[in-house]
CSV table of C-alpha atoms in Angstrom, one decimal:
chain,number,residue,atom,x,y,z
A,22,MET,CA,15.3,-2.6,11.6
A,23,SER,CA,16.6,-3.0,7.6
A,24,ALA,CA,20.2,-2.8,7.1
A,25,ARG,CA,19.4,-2.6,3.1
A,26,ALA,CA,19.2,0.8,1.2
A,27,PRO,CA,15.9,1.8,-0.4
A,28,ARG,CA,17.1,2.8,-3.6
A,29,ASP,CA,18.3,-1.5,-3.4
A,30,GLU,CA,15.2,-2.1,-2.8
A,31,ILE,CA,13.5,0.0,-5.3
A,32,GLU,CA,16.1,-1.3,-8.2
A,33,GLN,CA,14.6,-4.5,-6.9
A,34,LEU,CA,10.7,-3.2,-7.5
A,35,ALA,CA,11.6,-2.3,-10.2
A,36,ASN,CA,12.8,-6.1,-12.4
A,37,LEU,CA,9.4,-7.3,-11.9
A,38,ARG,CA,6.9,-6.1,-14.5
A,39,ARG,CA,3.3,-5.0,-12.4
A,40,ALA,CA,0.6,-4.6,-14.3
A,41,PRO,CA,-2.5,-4.1,-12.0
A,42,GLY,CA,-3.8,-7.1,-11.3
A,43,SER,CA,-1.0,-9.4,-12.1
A,44,LYS,CA,1.4,-11.8,-10.7
A,45,GLY,CA,4.2,-9.3,-10.5
A,46,GLU,CA,1.7,-6.3,-8.8
A,47,ALA,CA,1.1,-9.0,-6.3
A,48,GLN,CA,4.8,-10.2,-6.1
A,49,ALA,CA,5.6,-6.8,-5.3
A,50,ALA,CA,3.8,-5.6,-2.1
A,51,GLU,CA,4.6,-9.2,-1.0
A,52,LEU,CA,8.0,-7.5,-0.9
A,53,ILE,CA,6.6,-4.0,0.2
A,54,ALA,CA,5.2,-5.8,3.4
A,55,GLU,CA,8.8,-7.7,3.7
A,56,MET,CA,10.5,-4.2,3.3
A,57,LEU,CA,7.8,-2.6,5.8
A,58,ARG,CA,7.5,-5.5,8.5
A,59,ALA,CA,12.0,-5.2,8.1
A,60,ARG,CA,11.7,-1.2,9.5
A,61,GLY,CA,9.9,-2.4,12.5
A,62,LEU,CA,5.8,-2.0,11.7
A,63,ASP,CA,3.5,-4.4,11.3
A,64,ALA,CA,2.7,-4.6,7.4
A,65,SER,CA,-0.6,-6.4,6.0
A,66,ILE,CA,-2.1,-7.1,2.7
A,67,GLU,CA,-5.2,-6.4,1.7
A,68,ARG,CA,-7.0,-8.0,-2.3
A,69,GLU,CA,-9.6,-5.9,-3.6
A,70,ARG,CA,-10.7,-5.9,-7.0
A,71,CYS,CA,-9.5,-4.3,-10.3
A,72,VAL,CA,-10.6,-4.8,-14.1
A,73,ALA,CA,-7.1,-4.7,-15.8
A,74,GLY,CA,-6.6,-1.7,-18.3
A,75,PHE,CA,-8.5,1.2,-16.8
A,76,TRP,CA,-8.7,0.7,-21.7
A,77,LEU,CA,-11.0,-2.0,-21.3
A,78,ALA,CA,-14.1,0.1,-19.9
A,79,THR,CA,-12.7,3.5,-21.5
A,80,GLY,CA,-12.4,1.4,-24.5
A,81,VAL,CA,-16.0,0.0,-25.2
A,82,ALA,CA,-17.2,3.0,-24.2
A,83,ALA,CA,-15.5,4.5,-27.3
A,84,VAL,CA,-16.7,2.4,-30.0
A,85,LEU,CA,-20.8,2.3,-28.6
A,86,GLY,CA,-19.6,5.7,-29.3
A,87,ALA,CA,-19.1,5.1,-32.6
A,88,ALA,CA,-21.9,3.0,-32.8
A,89,ALA,CA,-24.1,5.2,-31.4
A,90,GLY,CA,-22.5,7.8,-35.0
A,91,TRP,CA,-23.4,4.6,-37.2
A,92,VAL,CA,-26.8,3.9,-36.2
A,93,GLY,CA,-27.5,7.4,-36.5
A,94,GLY,CA,-27.0,8.2,-39.7
A,95,ARG,CA,-30.8,5.9,-40.1
A,96,ARG,CA,-32.0,6.3,-36.6
A,97,ARG,CA,-31.6,10.0,-35.9
A,98,ALA,CA,-33.0,8.6,-32.3
A,99,VAL,CA,-31.2,5.8,-32.1
A,100,GLY,CA,-27.9,7.4,-32.4
A,101,ALA,CA,-29.2,9.6,-30.0
A,102,VAL,CA,-29.9,8.1,-27.0
A,103,LEU,CA,-26.4,5.8,-27.4
A,104,GLY,CA,-24.5,8.2,-28.2
A,105,ILE,CA,-25.3,9.7,-24.7
A,106,GLY,CA,-24.8,6.7,-22.9
A,107,ALA,CA,-21.1,5.6,-24.0
A,108,ALA,CA,-21.2,9.4,-23.5
A,109,THR,CA,-21.8,9.7,-19.9
A,110,LEU,CA,-20.7,5.0,-19.3
A,111,MET,CA,-16.9,7.4,-20.3
A,112,ALA,CA,-17.5,10.3,-17.8
A,113,ASP,CA,-18.2,8.0,-15.0
A,114,ASP,CA,-14.9,5.7,-16.6
A,115,VAL,CA,-12.8,9.1,-15.8
A,116,ASP,CA,-14.1,11.7,-13.5
A,117,GLY,CA,-14.7,8.7,-10.3
A,118,GLY,CA,-17.5,7.8,-11.0
A,119,PRO,CA,-19.7,4.4,-9.6
A,120,HIS,CA,-18.0,3.2,-11.8
A,121,LEU,CA,-21.1,2.0,-13.6
A,122,LEU,CA,-19.4,0.1,-16.6
A,123,ARG,CA,-16.7,-1.6,-15.3
A,124,ARG,CA,-18.7,-4.1,-12.7
A,125,LEU,CA,-20.4,-6.0,-16.3
A,126,LEU,CA,-16.7,-6.9,-17.1
A,127,PRO,CA,-14.7,-9.7,-15.6
A,128,LYS,CA,-12.3,-8.7,-11.9
A,129,ARG,CA,-8.7,-9.7,-10.6
A,130,ASN,CA,-7.5,-9.6,-7.7
A,131,THR,CA,-5.6,-6.2,-7.0
A,132,PRO,CA,-3.1,-5.5,-3.3
A,133,ASN,CA,-2.8,-3.1,-1.5
A,134,VAL,CA,0.2,-3.0,1.0
A,135,LEU,CA,-1.0,-1.5,4.7
A,136,ALA,CA,1.7,0.1,7.7
A,137,TRP,CA,-0.6,1.4,10.5
A,138,ALA,CA,2.0,3.5,12.4
A,139,GLY,CA,2.4,6.5,15.8
A,140,ASP,CA,-0.9,6.1,18.3
A,141,GLU,CA,-3.5,3.4,18.3
A,142,HIS,CA,-5.9,4.9,19.8
A,143,ALA,CA,-5.5,8.5,18.5
A,144,ARG,CA,-8.6,10.3,16.9
A,145,GLU,CA,-6.0,11.8,13.8
A,146,THR,CA,-5.1,9.9,11.6
A,147,ILE,CA,-2.7,10.8,8.8
A,148,VAL,CA,-2.6,7.5,5.3
A,149,LEU,CA,0.4,8.2,3.2
A,150,VAL,CA,-0.9,7.2,-0.1
A,151,ALA,CA,1.5,5.3,-3.1
A,152,HIS,CA,1.2,3.3,-5.5
A,153,HIS,CA,3.4,0.0,-6.8
A,154,ASP,CA,1.6,-1.3,-9.8
A,155,ALA,CA,2.9,0.1,-13.4
A,156,ALA,CA,0.9,1.6,-16.5
A,157,ASN,CA,2.1,0.1,-20.5
A,158,THR,CA,3.4,2.5,-22.2
A,159,GLY,CA,1.6,4.0,-26.2
A,160,LEU,CA,1.6,6.4,-28.6
A,161,LEU,CA,-0.5,8.2,-26.2
A,162,PHE,CA,2.2,8.9,-22.9
A,163,HIS,CA,5.1,9.4,-26.7
A,164,PRO,CA,7.2,12.1,-24.7
A,165,GLY,CA,7.4,13.9,-28.0
A,166,LEU,CA,4.4,15.6,-27.7
A,167,VAL,CA,4.4,18.2,-24.9
A,168,PRO,CA,8.0,19.8,-25.9
A,169,LEU,CA,6.3,19.8,-29.8
A,170,VAL,CA,3.3,22.0,-28.0
A,171,ASN,CA,5.9,24.0,-25.9
A,172,ARG,CA,7.6,24.5,-29.3
A,173,ILE,CA,5.7,25.7,-31.7
A,174,ALA,CA,3.6,27.7,-28.9
A,175,PRO,CA,6.2,28.9,-26.1
A,176,GLU,CA,4.0,31.8,-24.8
A,177,TRP,CA,1.1,29.7,-24.2
A,178,TYR,CA,2.1,27.4,-22.6
A,179,ASP,CA,4.6,28.7,-20.1
A,180,LYS,CA,0.5,30.2,-18.8
A,181,GLN,CA,-1.2,27.1,-18.3
A,182,LYS,CA,-1.6,25.9,-15.1
A,183,THR,CA,-4.0,22.6,-16.2
A,184,SER,CA,-2.4,19.9,-18.0
A,185,THR,CA,-5.3,19.2,-20.4
A,186,GLN,CA,-8.4,17.5,-18.9
A,187,THR,CA,-8.2,14.5,-20.7
A,188,GLY,CA,-11.1,13.2,-19.4
A,189,GLN,CA,-13.4,16.0,-21.7
A,190,LEU,CA,-11.3,14.8,-25.2
A,191,LEU,CA,-12.4,11.4,-23.9
A,192,VAL,CA,-15.9,12.3,-23.9
A,193,LEU,CA,-15.8,14.4,-26.8
A,194,GLY,CA,-16.1,11.7,-29.6
A,195,PRO,CA,-19.9,10.3,-28.0
A,196,SER,CA,-20.8,13.2,-27.5
A,197,LEU,CA,-20.6,14.8,-31.0
A,198,SER,CA,-21.7,11.4,-32.0
A,199,ALA,CA,-25.1,11.6,-29.8
A,200,LEU,CA,-25.3,15.5,-31.4
A,201,GLY,CA,-24.9,14.6,-34.5
A,202,SER,CA,-27.7,12.3,-34.9
A,203,ALA,CA,-30.4,14.1,-32.7
A,204,LEU,CA,-29.9,17.8,-34.8
A,205,GLY,CA,-29.4,15.1,-38.0
A,206,LEU,CA,-25.6,17.2,-39.4
A,207,ARG,CA,-24.0,14.3,-41.1
A,208,ARG,CA,-20.7,16.1,-40.5
A,209,LEU,CA,-20.8,16.0,-36.4
A,210,ARG,CA,-21.6,12.7,-36.6
A,211,ARG,CA,-19.0,11.3,-38.8
A,212,LEU,CA,-16.6,13.9,-36.4
A,213,GLY,CA,-17.9,12.2,-33.6
A,214,VAL,CA,-17.6,8.6,-35.4
A,215,ILE,CA,-13.7,9.1,-36.5
A,216,TRP,CA,-12.5,10.9,-32.5
A,217,SER,CA,-14.1,8.3,-31.2
A,218,LEU,CA,-12.7,5.0,-33.7
A,219,GLY,CA,-9.6,7.1,-32.9
A,220,THR,CA,-9.4,7.3,-29.3
A,221,ALA,CA,-10.6,3.7,-29.1
A,222,GLY,CA,-6.8,2.9,-31.1
A,223,LEU,CA,-5.1,4.7,-28.9
A,224,LEU,CA,-6.2,2.4,-26.3
A,225,ALA,CA,-6.4,-0.2,-28.4
A,226,ASP,CA,-2.1,0.7,-29.0
A,227,VAL,CA,-1.9,0.9,-25.1
A,228,ALA,CA,-3.6,-2.2,-24.0
A,229,ARG,CA,-0.5,-4.3,-26.9
A,230,SER,CA,2.3,-2.1,-25.1
A,231,PRO,CA,4.7,-3.4,-22.7
A,232,VAL,CA,4.4,-2.6,-18.7
A,233,VAL,CA,7.2,0.2,-18.3
A,234,ASP,CA,9.3,0.2,-15.1
A,235,GLY,CA,6.9,2.5,-13.2
A,236,ALA,CA,10.1,3.8,-10.7
A,237,ASN,CA,8.8,6.9,-10.5
A,238,ASP,CA,5.4,6.2,-10.8
A,239,ASN,CA,5.5,5.4,-8.4
A,240,LEU,CA,7.9,3.8,-7.2
A,241,SER,CA,9.2,6.5,-5.7
A,242,ALA,CA,6.2,7.2,-3.7
A,243,VAL,CA,6.7,4.0,-1.9
A,244,ALA,CA,10.7,5.0,-2.1
A,245,VAL,CA,8.8,7.6,0.2
A,246,LEU,CA,7.6,5.4,2.8
A,247,LEU,CA,9.6,3.1,3.3
A,248,MET,CA,11.8,5.9,4.4
A,249,LEU,CA,9.4,7.3,6.6
A,250,ALA,CA,8.9,3.8,8.5
A,251,GLU,CA,12.7,3.9,9.8
A,252,GLN,CA,11.2,7.2,11.0
A,253,LEU,CA,8.0,6.2,12.1
A,254,ALA,CA,9.3,3.1,14.0
A,255,THR,CA,12.2,4.9,15.7
A,256,SER,CA,10.3,8.0,16.6
A,257,PRO,CA,6.5,6.5,16.5
A,258,PRO,CA,4.3,10.4,17.0
A,259,GLU,CA,1.6,10.5,20.0
A,260,GLY,CA,-1.9,11.6,19.0
A,261,ILE,CA,-2.3,10.8,15.7
A,262,ARG,CA,-2.0,7.5,13.3
A,263,VAL,CA,-0.4,7.3,10.6
A,264,LEU,CA,-1.0,4.8,8.0
A,265,LEU,CA,1.2,4.0,5.0
A,266,LEU,CA,-0.7,2.7,2.2
A,267,SER,CA,1.1,1.4,-1.0
A,268,ASN,CA,-1.8,0.6,-3.6
A,269,GLY,CA,-2.1,-1.7,-6.2
A,270,SER,CA,-4.4,-0.8,-9.4
A,271,GLU,CA,-4.2,3.1,-9.3
A,272,GLU,CA,-3.1,2.6,-13.7
A,273,THR,CA,-6.5,1.0,-13.6
A,274,PHE,CA,-8.2,4.7,-12.6
A,275,MET,CA,-7.7,3.6,-8.4
A,276,GLU,CA,-9.4,1.0,-8.0
A,277,GLY,CA,-7.0,-0.1,-5.2
A,278,MET,CA,-7.9,3.0,-3.4
A,279,ARG,CA,-11.6,2.7,-4.5
A,280,GLY,CA,-11.7,-0.7,-2.9
A,281,PHE,CA,-9.7,0.2,0.4
A,282,ILE,CA,-11.9,3.4,1.2
A,283,GLU,CA,-14.7,0.8,0.5
A,284,ARG,CA,-13.6,-1.4,3.3
A,285,HIS,CA,-12.4,1.4,6.0
A,286,ALA,CA,-14.9,3.7,5.6
A,287,HIS,CA,-16.3,3.1,8.6
A,288,GLU,CA,-13.7,3.6,10.2
A,289,LEU,CA,-12.0,6.8,9.2
A,290,ASP,CA,-14.3,9.1,9.8
A,291,PRO,CA,-13.4,11.9,7.0
A,292,GLU,CA,-14.0,14.9,9.8
A,293,HIS,CA,-10.3,13.3,11.3
A,294,THR,CA,-9.1,11.5,8.3
A,295,ARG,CA,-6.7,13.6,5.9
A,296,VAL,CA,-5.6,11.7,3.2
A,297,VAL,CA,-2.0,12.7,0.8
A,298,ALA,CA,-1.4,10.8,-2.5
A,299,ILE,CA,2.3,10.6,-3.5
A,300,GLU,CA,3.4,10.6,-7.4
A,301,CYS,CA,6.2,10.5,-9.5
A,302,VAL,CA,8.1,12.2,-6.3
A,303,GLY,CA,12.1,11.1,-8.4
A,304,SER,CA,10.7,13.6,-10.8
A,305,PRO,CA,13.3,17.2,-11.4
A,306,HIS,CA,10.7,19.2,-9.3
A,307,LEU,CA,8.4,19.1,-6.0
A,308,ILE,CA,5.0,20.2,-6.6
A,309,LEU,CA,1.8,20.6,-4.3
A,310,LEU,CA,-0.6,20.4,-6.4
A,311,GLU,CA,-3.5,22.6,-6.3
A,312,GLY,CA,-6.3,20.0,-8.1
A,313,GLU,CA,-6.4,17.7,-10.6
A,314,GLY,CA,-9.5,16.2,-12.7
A,315,MET,CA,-9.5,14.2,-16.2
A,316,LEU,CA,-13.4,16.1,-16.6
A,317,ARG,CA,-14.2,18.5,-14.0
A,318,MET,CA,-11.5,20.0,-11.7
A,319,CYS,CA,-11.5,19.2,-8.3
A,320,ASP,CA,-9.9,21.9,-5.7
A,321,TYR,CA,-7.4,20.1,-2.5
A,322,ASP,CA,-8.6,20.4,0.7
A,323,ALA,CA,-7.2,24.6,1.5
A,324,ALA,CA,-5.8,23.5,5.2
A,325,LEU,CA,-4.3,20.2,4.3
A,326,ARG,CA,-2.4,22.2,0.9
A,327,GLU,CA,-2.1,24.9,3.1
A,328,GLU,CA,-0.3,22.6,6.2
A,329,ILE,CA,2.2,21.1,3.6
A,330,GLN,CA,3.0,24.7,2.6
A,331,ALA,CA,4.0,25.3,6.0
A,332,ALA,CA,6.0,21.9,6.9
A,333,ALA,CA,7.9,22.5,3.7
A,334,ASP,CA,8.2,25.8,4.9
A,335,GLU,CA,9.1,24.9,8.1
A,336,ALA,CA,11.8,22.3,6.6
A,337,GLY,CA,13.5,24.4,4.1
A,338,VAL,CA,12.3,22.5,1.0
A,339,GLY,CA,10.5,24.6,-2.0
A,340,LEU,CA,7.7,23.4,-3.3
A,341,TRP,CA,6.9,24.3,-6.6
A,342,ARG,CA,2.9,25.8,-6.1
A,343,GLY,CA,0.1,26.9,-8.6
A,344,LEU,CA,-0.2,24.2,-10.8
A,345,ARG,CA,-3.4,21.5,-11.8
A,346,LEU,CA,-4.1,17.6,-12.5
A,347,GLY,CA,-5.8,17.2,-15.7
A,348,ALA,CA,-4.0,14.8,-17.7
A,349,GLY,CA,-4.7,11.9,-15.2
A,350,ALA,CA,-5.6,11.2,-12.1
A,351,THR,CA,-4.5,10.2,-8.2
A,352,ASP,CA,-5.8,8.0,-5.8
A,353,ALA,CA,-6.6,11.4,-3.5
A,354,LEU,CA,-9.5,11.3,-5.8
A,355,PRO,CA,-10.8,8.7,-4.8
A,356,ALA,CA,-10.6,9.9,-1.1
A,357,MET,CA,-11.8,14.0,-3.0
A,358,ARG,CA,-15.4,11.6,-4.2
A,359,ARG,CA,-15.7,10.6,-0.8
A,360,GLY,CA,-15.9,14.0,1.7
A,361,TYR,CA,-11.7,12.4,2.6
A,362,PRO,CA,-9.8,16.4,3.1
A,363,SER,CA,-7.0,15.0,0.5
A,364,ALA,CA,-3.8,17.0,-1.1
A,365,CYS,CA,-1.2,15.5,-2.7
A,366,LEU,CA,2.5,15.9,-3.5
A,367,ALA,CA,3.5,15.4,-6.5
A,368,GLY,CA,6.8,15.7,-9.1
A,369,CYS,CA,7.9,17.8,-12.0
A,370,THR,CA,10.4,18.7,-14.9
A,371,ASP,CA,10.6,22.0,-16.9
A,372,LEU,CA,7.8,21.4,-18.8
A,373,LYS,CA,5.3,20.4,-15.7
A,374,THR,CA,4.9,17.3,-16.9
A,375,PRO,CA,5.9,14.4,-15.1
A,376,ALA,CA,9.0,12.8,-15.5
A,377,ASN,CA,9.3,10.4,-18.1
A,378,TYR,CA,5.7,9.6,-18.3
A,379,HIS,CA,4.2,5.9,-18.8
A,380,TRP,CA,7.4,5.8,-21.2
A,381,ASN,CA,10.1,3.1,-21.2
A,382,THR,CA,12.4,5.4,-19.5
A,383,ASP,CA,10.8,5.4,-16.4
A,384,VAL,CA,14.1,4.1,-15.2
A,385,VAL,CA,15.7,4.1,-12.0
A,386,GLU,CA,18.9,5.2,-13.4
A,387,ASN,CA,16.6,8.3,-14.4
A,388,LEU,CA,15.6,9.0,-10.2
A,389,SER,CA,15.8,12.0,-8.4
A,390,TRP,CA,16.7,11.1,-5.8
A,391,GLU,CA,17.3,14.9,-4.4
A,392,THR,CA,13.5,15.6,-4.2
A,393,ILE,CA,12.3,12.2,-2.9
A,394,GLU,CA,14.4,12.9,-0.2
A,395,GLY,CA,12.1,16.2,-0.2
A,396,ALA,CA,9.4,14.6,-0.1
A,397,ARG,CA,9.8,12.4,2.6
A,398,THR,CA,11.5,15.2,4.6
A,399,VAL,CA,7.9,16.9,3.8
A,400,LEU,CA,5.5,14.8,5.1
A,401,GLY,CA,7.7,13.1,8.0
A,402,ARG,CA,7.8,17.3,9.1
A,403,LEU,CA,4.3,17.3,8.7
A,404,ILE,CA,3.2,14.1,11.0
A,405,GLU,CA,5.6,15.9,13.8
A,406,ARG,CA,3.6,18.9,13.3
A,407,SER,CA,0.3,17.6,12.6
A,408,ALA,CA,1.4,16.0,16.2
A,409,ARG,CA,2.7,18.5,17.9
A,410,THR,CA,-1.2,19.8,17.0
A,411,ALA,CA,-3.2,16.8,18.4
A,412,ALA,CA,-1.3,17.2,22.0
A,413,GLY,CA,-1.8,21.2,22.2
A,414,ARG,CA,-5.3,19.9,21.3
A,415,SER,CA,-5.3,17.8,24.0
A,416,ALA,CA,-3.2,19.8,26.7
């Protein structure tokens, strides 16, 4: 077994610049695999393909949206068709679609780390998912935006249970260009051009900004996997399989997870496989999200959510409930889109946002290890409960 503490290992990983598809991301994957092996699990690495930066496809669609509004001033039909196409490509990119535009963009390798535990012949499987890549920062993620809104309209903000669905804002620019072109409305068309160019500018700022340490997003979840590996190696559950999965390229709209599902769908029956994404659990509060969707809100599997809640109650760990994620996406989304019962155990601040999200303050020193331990406890108890259920069925 490993003699190193998870905090020391997370500090080592945080020192790597882990942009999607980068050398640092590959080095992190190798280290995580070694850490899992040191705990007694047989870890492997699988390489998928990714577009290095979520802003590429989304940015191209935004530029097309601006072009649609400009062309629409001369040729209304062309502008309308181009705007609809840009909005469709934008929606496809942010909403877990087939990623049509990304198929035309250059690709890199991205590594997923897998470690199986438990009963390899079991019918039931639990997949616990973290990611080890880190995001670029940028003005889009400025930490002062949410506190400013809260100061301006505290009563309104206190009532909000769903973070802003940013996919709807992204799609708005091309949609306005299309509508303004089709109806011959110059002001609407110009608004579409301005909105689309503003979107492209924000994305370009993210592209040029540095990669953060990503301690909370999402090495905190990697720490949970490492802690669970100790439990699974020393006391492997009977009657269920458990997969500890740390993905690459989550920050490019979950391309590592999408590749994993494509590779393993034939052996993971949705009727007998449950997926739990672990996100930003180094924040002050542990939350069980109800659903997610940057464009279309989709609730997670109700039975799985209640099973996680029961595990938390049994372990005496409090979970903040009632919140839905609209300002981002997790590795649970591709699983949901493929029909797998999915859920997300996450973390947030008092203002209902992940701590230090995509900012240069996302460092190991700012992690809440109490929340990380809470996540480990809940998921460990979930595994134990699932094993008891499997034993009861076979009795």
